[in-house]
Amino acid sequence: MDKLLIEGGAPLVGEAAVSGAKNAALPIICASLLCGDSLNLSNVPQLNDVATMRRLIGQMGIEVTADGGGTLTLNSRRLNNPVAPYEMVKTMRASILVLGPLLARCGEAKVSMPGGCAIGARPVDQHIKGLQAMGAEIRVEGGYVLAQARRLKGARIVTDMVTVTGTENLMMAATLAEGETIIENAACEPEVVDLARCLTAMGAKISGAGSSRVSIQGVQALHGADYRVMPDRIETGTYLCAAAATRGAIVLTRTSAALLESVIDKLREAGCAIDCRPDSIALQAPPRLKSVSVRTAPYPAFPTDMQAQFMAIDSVAEGSAVIHETIFENRFMHAVELLRLGADIRIDANNAVVTGVPALDGATVMATDLRASASLVIAGLVAQGETLIERIYHLDRGYERIEEKLTRLGANVRRVR
Ligand code: EPZ
């Protein structure tokens, strides 16, 4: 398995381009299941999760062509196998996003239950509840969700909690349902808005995306479209944290500060000077960061996907801070690895008290999930000596060409087989 070897101490300096958003590309790729015309996508990130999703819909009969430079053409006119098998779903939970589109397009779907992952149980009961409200007959058998619906009917759905992929699944299903669907308590994440924009380009009638109340007026059929995926706000935040921790000065292009205002506010609170332009962000780090406390919550509050990265920067900041994780029940796996690097972190249920230390010491650490891996990279970049990060296949799921981008910014990092 690949590992990442980092020689810490170099400040990140220079310019890097942000890739397309993983968590927008994945649902948008699933939107291609909704009609038989071609969906032509651009700015699609070259990530393992995107490759997995391509394989998943490919085995359903979808024609997928790519130019290797971020464009993807999807055509589902030959969709003939509405099944998402366990061996593919178990590697990527976002596979559940095919459920709504398959039900809406084919009237049936057999999708493996995603199962849990390192950060939590990750149930999909809200996806199922919402589709049942739209008239689907759904049962779970042998680890699979078996769903059928002659034609989905519009319904008013109130999800028990804010769920990003739950909102996305229900929104996609509702585009072809009979009548109006209202989703209350909907997720407001920018990736939900990006999906809604793509669906609208395909002829869907959606209003309120980005608010907690989304209304979808079902139509008879959708049509093909050209669509450019939004920038990845979590990749953006991750590189800003890496520059902040290493006393660097970077400019990130092809991204927008409007996508991660809560993160930028926190980085300014930590002492960074941040200049936001229409499609770029410049960060100048202070000689030493000040500790900042964060509390994760649904958008527009501080994103859970940036929690691990802030635990890393708080580990070397001046002072103490509390990190409160409210979305997932087990999202502190990176803490024990940071302790191996000399961090001072005390976990109490969903709270972590982080006291900054003058320096971290390089060591061998193990990645456990995507964003935990990112926090170990940030820690390795600032630690004294060498840090070897194992199981970096987690990283490759969500960060495009990470060692190339970091090297161009002056980091001493290389992939070792
Ligand atoms: C999406 O996951 C993202 N993934 C996650 O990013 C992100 O951390 C998460 O939203 C929260 O922002 C994609 O978009 C592909 P949820 P999702 O449904 O949709 C509970 C990354 O690193 N819940 O919003 O699976 C759930 O257990 C990944 O890129 C139910 O109980 O998250 C969690 O506690 C990690 N029942 C909370 O709601 C349900 O039916 C929020 O989960 C659905 C969710």
XYZ file of C-alpha atoms and ligand atoms in Angstrom:
461
model
C 0.000 0.000 0.000
C 1.191 3.535 -0.765
C 2.566 5.757 1.975
C 3.347 9.455 2.103
C 6.778 10.506 3.394
C 6.917 14.122 4.596
C 9.970 16.075 5.797
C 8.381 18.799 7.906
C 9.360 22.437 8.335
C 8.945 23.968 4.894
C 6.407 26.828 4.708
C 3.869 26.448 1.889
C 4.411 29.278 -0.569
C 3.040 29.974 -4.021
C -0.103 29.316 -6.007
C -2.281 26.221 -6.488
C -5.501 25.564 -8.393
C -8.391 23.959 -6.530
C -10.068 20.953 -8.185
C -13.759 20.278 -8.695
C -15.785 19.279 -5.636
C -15.903 15.536 -4.880
C -19.174 15.911 -2.964
C -20.822 17.758 -5.843
C -19.433 15.533 -8.619
C -20.688 12.315 -7.000
C -24.425 13.229 -6.883
C -24.183 15.028 -10.234
C -22.791 11.876 -11.877
C -25.809 10.005 -10.457
C -28.132 12.602 -12.033
C -27.126 11.132 -15.425
C -29.299 8.122 -14.539
C -32.414 10.307 -14.745
C -32.568 10.609 -18.545
C -31.285 8.947 -21.725
C -29.575 12.025 -23.162
C -25.916 12.861 -22.606
C -24.807 14.765 -19.536
C -21.498 16.523 -20.350
C -19.577 17.445 -17.207
C -16.442 19.541 -16.766
C -14.164 20.285 -13.791
C -14.730 16.726 -12.516
C -11.916 15.878 -10.066
C -9.709 12.868 -10.855
C -10.324 11.004 -7.578
C -10.696 7.367 -6.568
C -14.270 8.003 -5.402
C -15.153 9.419 -8.832
C -13.560 6.382 -10.476
C -15.601 4.113 -8.183
C -18.824 5.941 -9.090
C -17.966 5.657 -12.805
C -17.484 1.899 -12.414
C -20.716 1.604 -10.432
C -22.919 3.289 -13.040
C -20.904 1.682 -15.847
C -21.966 -1.793 -14.717
C -25.579 -0.549 -14.853
C -25.182 0.068 -18.594
C -24.259 3.755 -18.568
C -21.783 4.831 -21.257
C -19.001 6.851 -19.661
C -16.349 8.639 -21.692
C -13.629 10.818 -20.206
C -10.851 12.946 -21.667
C -8.608 12.530 -18.595
C -8.643 16.300 -18.085
C -11.751 16.632 -15.952
C -14.484 16.278 -18.575
C -16.888 13.361 -18.369
C -19.693 12.452 -20.765
C -22.382 10.158 -19.348
C -25.201 8.574 -21.302
C -27.710 6.242 -19.697
C -29.894 5.375 -22.712
C -28.761 1.736 -22.322
C -29.371 1.578 -18.575
C -30.355 -2.082 -18.063
C -29.181 -3.127 -14.602
C -30.603 -1.016 -11.724
C -28.336 -2.774 -9.198
C -25.563 -1.414 -6.951
C -23.704 -4.488 -5.685
C -22.194 -4.809 -2.207
C -18.603 -5.191 -3.365
C -18.752 -1.746 -4.956
C -20.963 0.017 -2.399
C -18.854 -1.115 0.574
C -15.923 0.955 -0.722
C -17.939 4.141 -1.122
C -21.013 5.097 0.911
C -22.017 7.750 -1.593
C -23.157 4.864 -3.828
C -26.513 5.220 -2.066
C -27.029 8.261 -4.328
C -28.077 5.949 -7.201
C -31.192 4.856 -5.276
C -33.394 7.900 -5.930
C -32.480 8.303 -9.611
C -32.922 4.561 -10.372
C -36.358 4.529 -8.722
C -37.427 7.634 -10.625
C -36.097 6.436 -14.018
C -36.664 2.634 -13.896
C -39.278 2.213 -11.186
C -37.018 -0.245 -9.390
C -33.629 -0.443 -7.671
C -31.522 -2.935 -5.749
C -28.862 -1.080 -3.790
C -26.577 -2.582 -1.175
C -26.845 -0.991 2.249
C -23.668 1.103 2.523
C -22.688 -0.184 5.942
C -20.812 1.944 8.404
C -17.416 3.508 8.070
C -14.667 4.744 10.376
C -16.527 7.911 11.361
C -19.872 6.395 12.234
C -22.839 4.117 11.556
C -23.965 6.327 8.654
C -27.541 4.964 8.362
C -29.748 5.762 5.359
C -33.137 5.591 7.095
C -34.022 9.134 6.030
C -33.391 8.319 2.376
C -35.752 5.331 2.692
C -38.382 7.211 4.708
C -38.531 10.001 2.131
C -38.826 7.653 -0.849
C -41.570 5.686 0.937
C -43.413 8.978 1.465
C -43.252 9.374 -2.321
C -44.962 5.996 -2.755
C -42.002 3.651 -3.147
C -42.329 0.138 -1.724
C -39.024 -0.495 0.017
C -37.755 -3.421 2.050
C -34.280 -4.260 3.303
C -33.309 -7.868 2.698
C -29.966 -9.633 2.680
C -28.151 -6.354 3.166
C -29.824 -4.764 0.151
C -32.410 -2.025 -0.220
C -35.051 -3.442 -2.600
C -37.227 -0.632 -3.936
C -40.096 -0.438 -6.404
C -42.418 2.349 -7.563
C -44.579 2.500 -10.681
C -44.360 6.282 -10.589
C -43.250 8.286 -7.572
C -45.721 10.842 -6.295
C -44.849 14.249 -4.907
C -44.949 14.422 -1.097
C -44.095 16.743 1.760
C -41.082 15.264 3.556
C -39.562 16.435 6.842
C -36.249 14.712 7.506
C -35.458 13.926 11.162
C -32.045 15.568 10.835
C -30.208 17.523 8.156
C -28.789 14.956 5.731
C -26.752 16.023 2.700
C -27.017 12.894 0.537
C -30.525 12.292 1.896
C -31.602 15.688 0.546
C -29.794 14.975 -2.730
C -31.370 11.520 -3.189
C -34.882 12.828 -2.533
C -34.381 15.881 -4.744
C -33.273 13.694 -7.687
C -36.171 11.264 -7.185
C -38.662 14.136 -7.029
C -37.642 15.611 -10.407
C -39.639 12.898 -12.238
C -42.362 12.327 -9.616
C -46.008 13.217 -10.254
C -46.772 16.592 -8.650
C -44.858 18.685 -6.129
C -42.403 17.477 -3.505
C -41.433 19.671 -0.566
C -38.343 18.739 1.437
C -38.349 20.454 4.846
C -35.217 20.518 7.021
C -33.240 20.128 3.771
C -29.441 20.383 3.761
C -28.197 23.799 2.587
C -24.673 22.711 1.615
C -23.279 24.306 -1.587
C -23.000 20.827 -3.118
C -26.796 20.457 -2.799
C -27.179 23.763 -4.650
C -24.709 22.613 -7.330
C -26.741 19.438 -7.891
C -29.961 21.492 -8.086
C -28.336 23.773 -10.676
C -27.317 20.772 -12.789
C -30.803 19.209 -12.517
C -32.351 22.552 -13.520
C -30.071 22.641 -16.571
C -31.518 19.189 -17.370
C -35.066 20.599 -17.243
C -36.004 19.985 -13.615
C -38.199 22.503 -11.786
C -36.575 23.170 -8.403
C -36.856 26.171 -6.078
C -35.375 26.848 -2.663
C -32.154 24.819 -3.062
C -29.681 26.164 -0.500
C -32.464 26.810 1.995
C -34.017 24.382 4.456
C -37.184 24.176 2.320
C -36.771 22.843 -1.225
C -39.706 22.507 -3.624
C -39.505 20.245 -6.695
C -42.262 20.197 -9.328
C -42.095 16.817 -11.096
C -41.803 16.776 -14.914
C -42.416 14.036 -17.479
C -38.808 13.795 -18.595
C -35.436 15.490 -18.267
C -32.932 16.117 -21.075
C -29.165 16.262 -21.486
C -27.070 19.234 -20.429
C -23.551 20.623 -20.148
C -22.494 21.373 -16.580
C -19.320 22.525 -14.780
C -18.839 21.145 -11.267
C -18.262 23.706 -8.478
C -14.879 24.060 -6.741
C -14.079 21.815 -3.770
C -14.522 23.959 -0.637
C -13.015 21.274 1.628
C -9.888 20.927 -0.511
C -9.724 24.747 -0.396
C -9.989 24.778 3.401
C -7.451 21.981 3.751
C -4.736 23.836 1.794
C -5.496 27.063 3.676
C -4.956 25.160 6.955
C -1.719 23.642 5.660
C -0.398 27.092 4.740
C -1.566 28.515 8.076
C 0.189 25.775 10.078
C 3.473 26.082 8.169
C 3.724 29.900 8.398
C 3.189 30.013 4.659
C 1.735 32.387 2.108
C -0.374 30.907 -0.673
C -2.910 31.843 -3.314
C -5.624 29.319 -4.185
C -7.252 29.843 -7.594
C -10.465 28.503 -9.214
C -12.274 28.646 -5.884
C -14.468 31.058 -3.950
C -14.365 32.275 -0.355
C -18.174 32.413 -0.414
C -18.178 28.611 -0.173
C -16.402 28.441 3.169
C -16.992 31.712 5.050
C -17.145 29.958 8.445
C -13.709 28.414 7.832
C -12.198 31.708 6.664
C -13.610 33.478 9.743
C -11.906 30.897 11.967
C -8.582 31.194 10.127
C -8.715 34.981 10.539
C -9.490 34.469 14.251
C -6.346 32.292 14.362
C -4.320 35.237 13.075
C -4.156 34.675 9.310
C -4.434 37.568 6.878
C -6.840 36.442 4.160
C -7.631 38.362 0.973
C -10.665 37.109 -0.972
C -11.026 37.791 -4.712
C -13.932 36.638 -6.973
C -12.253 33.327 -7.842
C -9.219 33.119 -5.590
C -8.164 33.294 -1.939
C -4.789 34.554 -0.660
C -3.627 33.590 2.830
C -0.633 34.959 4.742
C 0.037 33.026 7.959
C 1.218 34.698 11.211
C 4.499 33.627 12.843
C 2.399 31.505 15.230
C -1.318 30.717 15.102
C -3.666 31.418 17.969
C -5.832 28.468 19.107
C -9.420 28.611 17.854
C -12.379 26.588 19.118
C -14.818 25.162 16.588
C -18.204 23.508 16.750
C -19.294 21.537 13.685
C -22.846 21.884 12.358
C -24.728 21.843 9.040
C -23.968 24.564 6.466
C -23.439 27.519 6.747
C -21.915 26.680 10.158
C -18.435 25.201 10.517
C -18.215 22.022 8.378
C -17.517 18.656 9.994
C -15.241 17.888 7.026
C -12.850 20.600 8.271
C -12.809 19.487 11.930
C -9.787 17.187 11.651
C -7.751 19.829 9.822
C -8.427 22.365 12.602
C -7.408 19.853 15.242
C -4.047 19.693 13.456
C -3.541 23.459 13.358
C -4.702 23.865 16.960
C -2.069 21.260 17.919
C 0.698 23.763 17.122
C -1.135 27.013 17.932
C -0.714 29.291 20.950
C -3.223 28.410 23.695
C -5.997 25.861 24.192
C -9.158 25.261 22.214
C -12.217 23.018 22.276
C -13.300 21.114 19.172
C -16.918 20.003 19.378
C -18.099 17.453 16.785
C -21.897 17.366 16.516
C -22.490 15.528 13.196
C -20.724 12.149 13.462
C -20.344 9.962 16.526
C -16.786 8.821 15.938
C -14.893 11.498 14.062
C -11.845 11.913 16.331
C -9.809 8.974 14.960
C -7.083 11.412 13.906
C -6.576 12.531 17.531
C -4.709 9.388 18.621
C -2.479 9.650 15.559
C -1.745 13.321 16.312
C -0.803 12.272 19.862
C 1.901 10.065 18.299
C 3.331 13.248 16.779
C 3.450 14.903 20.207
C 0.145 16.772 20.220
C -1.651 17.498 23.518
C -5.279 16.460 22.997
C -7.805 15.233 25.520
C -11.006 13.613 24.217
C -14.226 13.651 26.200
C -17.092 12.130 24.175
C -17.636 14.550 21.269
C -15.345 17.229 22.677
C -11.596 17.457 22.161
C -9.498 19.890 24.213
C -6.385 20.749 22.186
C -3.473 22.568 23.832
C -0.886 23.865 21.387
C 2.687 22.575 21.769
C 5.817 24.398 20.526
C 6.540 21.686 17.985
C 5.388 18.270 16.788
C 7.882 15.445 16.176
C 7.680 13.358 13.031
C 6.616 9.720 13.406
C 4.869 6.929 11.533
C 1.091 7.406 11.644
C -1.907 5.722 10.043
C -4.738 7.314 8.095
C -8.197 6.067 9.070
C -10.576 8.142 6.940
C -10.388 10.842 4.308
C -10.302 13.984 6.416
C -8.293 12.358 9.224
C -5.638 11.690 6.577
C -5.663 15.383 5.651
C -5.062 16.363 9.270
C -2.058 14.012 9.434
C -0.636 15.589 6.273
C -0.949 19.053 7.823
C 0.700 17.835 11.026
C 3.479 16.141 9.044
C 4.162 19.334 7.083
C 4.784 21.237 10.300
C 6.397 18.482 12.439
C 10.144 18.359 12.943
C 11.764 15.528 11.019
C 10.104 12.839 8.955
C 6.488 11.707 9.131
C 5.388 8.571 7.311
C 1.631 8.325 6.739
C 0.328 4.823 6.034
C -2.920 3.778 4.257
C -3.058 6.935 2.147
C -5.621 5.337 -0.152
C -8.000 7.283 2.111
C -6.384 10.508 0.909
C -6.595 9.528 -2.752
C -10.380 9.268 -2.413
C -10.764 13.002 -1.946
C -7.590 14.957 -2.818
C -6.509 15.177 -6.439
C -2.707 14.866 -6.989
C -2.034 15.963 -3.404
C 1.732 15.343 -3.350
C 2.153 17.153 -6.679
C 0.231 20.206 -5.463
C 2.059 20.258 -2.114
C 5.475 19.842 -3.765
C 4.760 22.782 -6.076
C 4.010 24.811 -2.943
C 7.429 23.957 -1.520
C 6.626 20.979 0.687
C 9.087 18.066 1.009
C 6.674 15.225 0.367
C 6.800 12.082 -1.725
C 4.754 8.949 -2.230
C 6.503 5.707 -1.376
C 5.159 2.351 -2.500
C -22.134 13.981 3.329
O -22.236 12.694 3.902
C -20.704 14.097 2.828
N -20.477 13.079 1.792
C -19.736 13.917 3.991
O -18.415 14.106 3.494
C -20.034 14.982 5.036
O -19.194 14.786 6.140
C -21.505 14.889 5.476
O -22.363 14.994 4.319
C -21.888 15.992 6.452
O -21.661 17.250 5.856
C -20.940 13.301 0.536
O -21.570 14.312 0.247
C -20.654 12.231 -0.482
P -25.348 13.192 6.275
P -23.698 12.116 4.284
O -26.386 12.306 5.683
O -24.719 12.683 3.359
C -27.117 11.003 10.099
C -16.173 13.571 3.116
O -15.225 13.562 3.898
N -28.037 10.356 9.147
O -25.464 14.667 6.079
O -23.573 10.650 4.400
C -25.673 10.612 9.851
O -25.367 9.403 10.528
C -17.507 13.006 3.544
O -16.149 14.063 1.959
C -28.990 9.458 9.628
O -29.053 9.179 10.831
O -23.924 12.738 5.712
C -24.923 11.778 10.411
O -24.807 11.639 11.809
C -17.418 12.359 4.917
N -29.849 8.866 8.750
C -25.830 12.963 10.094
O -27.129 12.411 9.869
C -29.817 9.153 7.399
O -30.640 8.600 6.644
C -25.433 13.744 8.840
O -25.194 12.818 7.814
C -28.853 10.072 6.939
C -27.984 10.665 7.825
